[in-house]
XYZ file of C-alpha atoms in Angstrom:
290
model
C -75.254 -84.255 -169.097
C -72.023 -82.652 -167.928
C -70.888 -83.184 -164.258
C -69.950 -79.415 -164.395
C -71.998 -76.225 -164.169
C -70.565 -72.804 -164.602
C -70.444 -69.990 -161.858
C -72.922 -67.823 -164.494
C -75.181 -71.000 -165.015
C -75.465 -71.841 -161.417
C -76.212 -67.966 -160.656
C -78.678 -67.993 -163.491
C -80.562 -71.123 -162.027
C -81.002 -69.960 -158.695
C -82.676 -66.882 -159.871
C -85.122 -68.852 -161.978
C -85.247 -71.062 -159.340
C -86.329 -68.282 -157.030
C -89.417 -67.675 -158.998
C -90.354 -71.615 -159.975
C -89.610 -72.808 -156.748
C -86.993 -75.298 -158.393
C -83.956 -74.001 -157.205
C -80.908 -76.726 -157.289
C -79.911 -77.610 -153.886
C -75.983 -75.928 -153.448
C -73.807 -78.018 -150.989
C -70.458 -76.281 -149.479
C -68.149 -78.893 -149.147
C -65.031 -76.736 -147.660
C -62.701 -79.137 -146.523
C -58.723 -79.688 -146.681
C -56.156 -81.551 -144.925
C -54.338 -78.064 -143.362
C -58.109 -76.390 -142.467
C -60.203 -80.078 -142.198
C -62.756 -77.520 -140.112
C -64.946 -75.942 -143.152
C -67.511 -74.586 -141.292
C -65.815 -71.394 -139.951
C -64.858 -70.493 -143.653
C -68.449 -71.218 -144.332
C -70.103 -69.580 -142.037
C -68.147 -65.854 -143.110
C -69.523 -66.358 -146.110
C -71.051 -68.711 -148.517
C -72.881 -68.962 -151.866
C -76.513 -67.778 -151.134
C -78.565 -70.557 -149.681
C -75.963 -73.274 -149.147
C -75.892 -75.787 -146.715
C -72.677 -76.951 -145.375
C -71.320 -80.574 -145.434
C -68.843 -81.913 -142.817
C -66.391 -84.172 -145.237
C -65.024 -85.668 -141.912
C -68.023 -86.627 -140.348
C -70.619 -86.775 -143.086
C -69.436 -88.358 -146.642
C -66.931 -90.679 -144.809
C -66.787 -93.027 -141.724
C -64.490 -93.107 -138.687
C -60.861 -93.978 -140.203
C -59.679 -97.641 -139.300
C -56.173 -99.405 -140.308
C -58.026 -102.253 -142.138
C -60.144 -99.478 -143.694
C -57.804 -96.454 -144.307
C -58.274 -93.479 -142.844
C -61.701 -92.172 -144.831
C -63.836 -95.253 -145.406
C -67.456 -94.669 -147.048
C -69.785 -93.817 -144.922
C -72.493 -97.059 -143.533
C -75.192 -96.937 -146.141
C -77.964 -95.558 -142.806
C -75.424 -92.420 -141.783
C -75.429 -91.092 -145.443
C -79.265 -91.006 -145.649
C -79.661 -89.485 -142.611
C -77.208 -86.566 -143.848
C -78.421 -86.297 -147.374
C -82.128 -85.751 -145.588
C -80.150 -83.236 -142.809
C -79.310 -81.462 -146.084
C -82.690 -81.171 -147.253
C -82.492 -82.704 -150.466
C -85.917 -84.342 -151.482
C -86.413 -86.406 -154.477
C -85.724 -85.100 -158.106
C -84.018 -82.327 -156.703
C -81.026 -81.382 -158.588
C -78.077 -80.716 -156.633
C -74.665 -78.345 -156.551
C -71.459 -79.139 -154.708
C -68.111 -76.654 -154.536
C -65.784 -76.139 -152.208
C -62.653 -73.460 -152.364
C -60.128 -76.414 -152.873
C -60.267 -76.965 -156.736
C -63.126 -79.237 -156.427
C -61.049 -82.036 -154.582
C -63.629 -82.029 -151.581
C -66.428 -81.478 -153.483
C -65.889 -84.413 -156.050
C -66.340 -86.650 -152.603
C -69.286 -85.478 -152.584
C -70.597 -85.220 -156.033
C -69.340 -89.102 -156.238
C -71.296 -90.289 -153.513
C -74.776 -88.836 -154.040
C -74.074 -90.219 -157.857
C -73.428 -93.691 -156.201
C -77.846 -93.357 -154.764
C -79.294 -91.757 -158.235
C -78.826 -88.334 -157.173
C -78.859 -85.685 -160.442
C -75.349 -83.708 -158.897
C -73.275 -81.552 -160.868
C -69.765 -79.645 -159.124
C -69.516 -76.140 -159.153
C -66.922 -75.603 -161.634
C -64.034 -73.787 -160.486
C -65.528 -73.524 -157.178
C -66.152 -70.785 -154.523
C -63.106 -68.836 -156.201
C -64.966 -69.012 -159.768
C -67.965 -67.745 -157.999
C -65.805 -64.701 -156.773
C -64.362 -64.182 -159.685
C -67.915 -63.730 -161.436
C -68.384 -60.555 -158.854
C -71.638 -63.026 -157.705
C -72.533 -62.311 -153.941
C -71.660 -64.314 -150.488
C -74.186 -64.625 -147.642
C -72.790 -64.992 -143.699
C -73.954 -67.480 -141.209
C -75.380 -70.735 -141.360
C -78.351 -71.974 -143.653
C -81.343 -74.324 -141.565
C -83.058 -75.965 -143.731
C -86.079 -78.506 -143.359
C -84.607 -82.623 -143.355
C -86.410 -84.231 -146.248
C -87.840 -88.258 -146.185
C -85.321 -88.424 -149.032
C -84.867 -92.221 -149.829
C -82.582 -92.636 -152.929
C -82.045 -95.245 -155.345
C -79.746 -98.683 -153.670
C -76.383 -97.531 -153.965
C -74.641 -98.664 -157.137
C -71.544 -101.003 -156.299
C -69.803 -100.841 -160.032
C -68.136 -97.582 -158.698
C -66.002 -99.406 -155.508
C -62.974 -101.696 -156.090
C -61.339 -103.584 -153.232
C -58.420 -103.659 -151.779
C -57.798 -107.112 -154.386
C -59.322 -105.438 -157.509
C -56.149 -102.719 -156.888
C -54.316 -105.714 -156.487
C -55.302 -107.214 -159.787
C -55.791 -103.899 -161.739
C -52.126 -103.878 -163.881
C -53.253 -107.372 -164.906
C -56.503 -106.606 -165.919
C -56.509 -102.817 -166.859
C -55.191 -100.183 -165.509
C -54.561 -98.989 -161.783
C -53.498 -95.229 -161.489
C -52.433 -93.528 -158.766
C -53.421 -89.714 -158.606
C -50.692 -88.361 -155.603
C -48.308 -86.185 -156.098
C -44.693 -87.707 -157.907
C -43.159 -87.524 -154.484
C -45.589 -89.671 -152.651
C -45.937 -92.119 -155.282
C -42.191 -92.646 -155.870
C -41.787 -92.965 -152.022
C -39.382 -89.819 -151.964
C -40.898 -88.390 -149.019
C -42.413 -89.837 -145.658
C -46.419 -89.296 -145.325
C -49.223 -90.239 -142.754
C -48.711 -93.997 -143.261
C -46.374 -96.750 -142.200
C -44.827 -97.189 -145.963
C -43.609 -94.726 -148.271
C -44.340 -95.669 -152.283
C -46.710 -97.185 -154.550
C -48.392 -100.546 -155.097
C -46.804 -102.258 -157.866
C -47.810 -101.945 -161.097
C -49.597 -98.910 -160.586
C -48.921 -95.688 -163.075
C -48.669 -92.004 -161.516
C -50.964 -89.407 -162.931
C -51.629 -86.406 -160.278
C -55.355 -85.077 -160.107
C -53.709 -82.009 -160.486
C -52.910 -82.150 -164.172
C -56.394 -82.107 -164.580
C -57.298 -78.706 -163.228
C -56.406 -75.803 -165.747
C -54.137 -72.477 -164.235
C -57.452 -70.648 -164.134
C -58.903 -73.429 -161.656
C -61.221 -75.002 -163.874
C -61.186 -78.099 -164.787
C -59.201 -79.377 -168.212
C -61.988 -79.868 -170.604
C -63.130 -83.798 -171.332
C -61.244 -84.051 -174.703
C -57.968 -82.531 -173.567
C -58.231 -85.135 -170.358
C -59.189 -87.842 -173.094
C -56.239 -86.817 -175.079
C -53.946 -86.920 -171.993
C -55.272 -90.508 -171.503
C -55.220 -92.037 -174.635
C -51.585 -90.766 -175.058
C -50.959 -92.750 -171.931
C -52.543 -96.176 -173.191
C -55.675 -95.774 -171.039
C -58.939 -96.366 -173.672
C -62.005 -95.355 -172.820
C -62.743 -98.923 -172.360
C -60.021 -100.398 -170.112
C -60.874 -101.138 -166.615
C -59.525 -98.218 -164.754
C -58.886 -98.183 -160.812
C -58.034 -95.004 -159.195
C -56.568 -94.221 -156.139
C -54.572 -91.921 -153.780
C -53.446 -91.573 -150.288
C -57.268 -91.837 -148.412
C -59.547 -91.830 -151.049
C -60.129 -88.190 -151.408
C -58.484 -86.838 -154.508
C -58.744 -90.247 -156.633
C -63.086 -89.349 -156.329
C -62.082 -85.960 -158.031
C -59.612 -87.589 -160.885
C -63.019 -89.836 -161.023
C -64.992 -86.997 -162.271
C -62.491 -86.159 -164.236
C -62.002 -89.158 -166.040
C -66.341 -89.818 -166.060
C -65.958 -85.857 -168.114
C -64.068 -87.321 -170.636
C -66.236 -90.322 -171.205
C -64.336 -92.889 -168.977
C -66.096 -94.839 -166.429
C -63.081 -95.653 -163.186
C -63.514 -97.488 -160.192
C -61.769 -96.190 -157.152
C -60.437 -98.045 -154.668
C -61.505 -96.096 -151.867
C -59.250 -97.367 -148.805
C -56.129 -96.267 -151.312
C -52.797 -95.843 -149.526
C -53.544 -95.829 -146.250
C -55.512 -98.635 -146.211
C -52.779 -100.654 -148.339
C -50.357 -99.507 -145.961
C -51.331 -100.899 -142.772
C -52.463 -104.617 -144.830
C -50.069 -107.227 -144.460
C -48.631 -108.742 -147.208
C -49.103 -105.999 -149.406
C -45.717 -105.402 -151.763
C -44.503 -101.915 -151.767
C -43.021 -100.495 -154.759
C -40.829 -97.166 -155.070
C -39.310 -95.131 -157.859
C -40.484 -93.531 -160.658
C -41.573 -96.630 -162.606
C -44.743 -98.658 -162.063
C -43.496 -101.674 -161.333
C -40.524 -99.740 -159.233
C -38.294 -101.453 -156.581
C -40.148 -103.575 -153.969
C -38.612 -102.542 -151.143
C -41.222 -104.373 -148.377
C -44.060 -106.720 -147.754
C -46.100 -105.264 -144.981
């Protein structure tokens, strides 16, 4: 099954749903690093019957140097949310956000990680507009569910050493933008580059002009031209482990199967004896050892 679903589908379903009583669940997962506060979008208007999801607070944990700055959240806080949410078992669920499904991939990767059936709104809140489908205002209560969820699948995480060991083994690819990667401009962390060995392919070449995202065998061809098969071991990351979760469901659309190495960046940062690379090339210029 696709990790997508269509503005028109999703409408469709929750009108269907109104009469069955098997609506999907629809998650608003407004987040982004100049507005991190979502809720105040949300709440002036939303897709009907969404709840909204704190990224800061809810799909990650407290930011730590030896962690980066948006760790996983512990196993206990993320069942506790997903039931704040309402979402019962066999409940399908939606996710979007207004940030070309960046956000919302967080999201969509981590109730994926405890069996949850989640697909991402494609296009997002702006696709939904587009459609000429109605917004409600305020905020959505909902009944917490005893949700429990399958034991969170582990062959989804690399560490900080399988990033490390990724060029050796597979591939390791880092989804910032060129600037960050080559170390042209200063960011939130300590060291400006990339870690060695690592190639540069921006989550943004996967999202069309119209906002959508690139369909699976236009990503697999954009792959494949790269060297990356469908069966190399793939590690993704970025600066905090944000944006590499939404080149993840890009890559799972066109049949790949990454890790990502969630700390990313900022967590390789701030470790110590971690080489820094910089330039345009993967293996670069190693410019420190932190």
């Amino acid at each position: 099954m696709s990790p997508l679903v269509r503005a028109g589908e999703l409408a469709g379903e929750l009108a269907s749903g109104a009469v069955t009583g098997r609506a999907p669940r629809v998650l608003d997962v407004r987040w982004r690093l100049d507005r991190p506060e979502g809720r105040i979008d949300y709440l002036e208007g939303h897709i009907p019957g969404a709840v909204f999801v704190d990224l800061e607070r809810e799909l990650a944990a407290p930011g730590r140097p030896e962690a980066g700055r948006h760790p996983l959240p512990a196993e206990a806080d993320f069942r506790a949310a997903v039931r704040r949410w309402g979402i019962a078992a066999g409940d399908r669920v939606v996710v979007y956000d207004d940030n070309d499904a960046v956000p919302a991939a967080r999201a969509w990767w981590l109730l994926r990680q405890y069996g949850v059936d989640v697909r991402v709104l494609d296009g997002g809140l702006r696709s939904w507009l587009r459609h000429g489908l109605r917004l409600e205002r305020g905020d959505v209560s909902v009944r917490p569910s005893r949700w429990e969820g399958a034991p969170p699948r582990t062959d989804a995480v690399a560490s900080i050493d399988d990033a490390a060991l990724a060029p050796q083994v597979g591939v390791l690819v880092d989804v910032r933008a060129p600037q960050h990667y080559r170390g042209a401009v200063p960011g939130l962390d300590p060291a400006a580059g990339h870690i060695p060995g690592a190639i540069n392919l921006p989550t943004v070449t996967h999202i069309s002009p119209e906002g959508l995202l690139r369909r699976g065998e236009a990503i697999g061809a954009q792959l494949a031209h790269l060297g990356i098969g469908p069966d190399d071991e793939v590690v993704l990351y970025d600066g905090s482990g944000i944006a590499s979760m939404h080149s993840a469901l890009a890559f799972t659309l066109a049949g790949y199967r990454p890790r990502v190495f969630v700390g990313s960046w900022s967590q390789w940062a701030r470790s110590e004896g971690r080489p820094v690379a910089v330039g345009p090339s993967p293996a670069g210029t190693i410019v420190a050892a932190y």
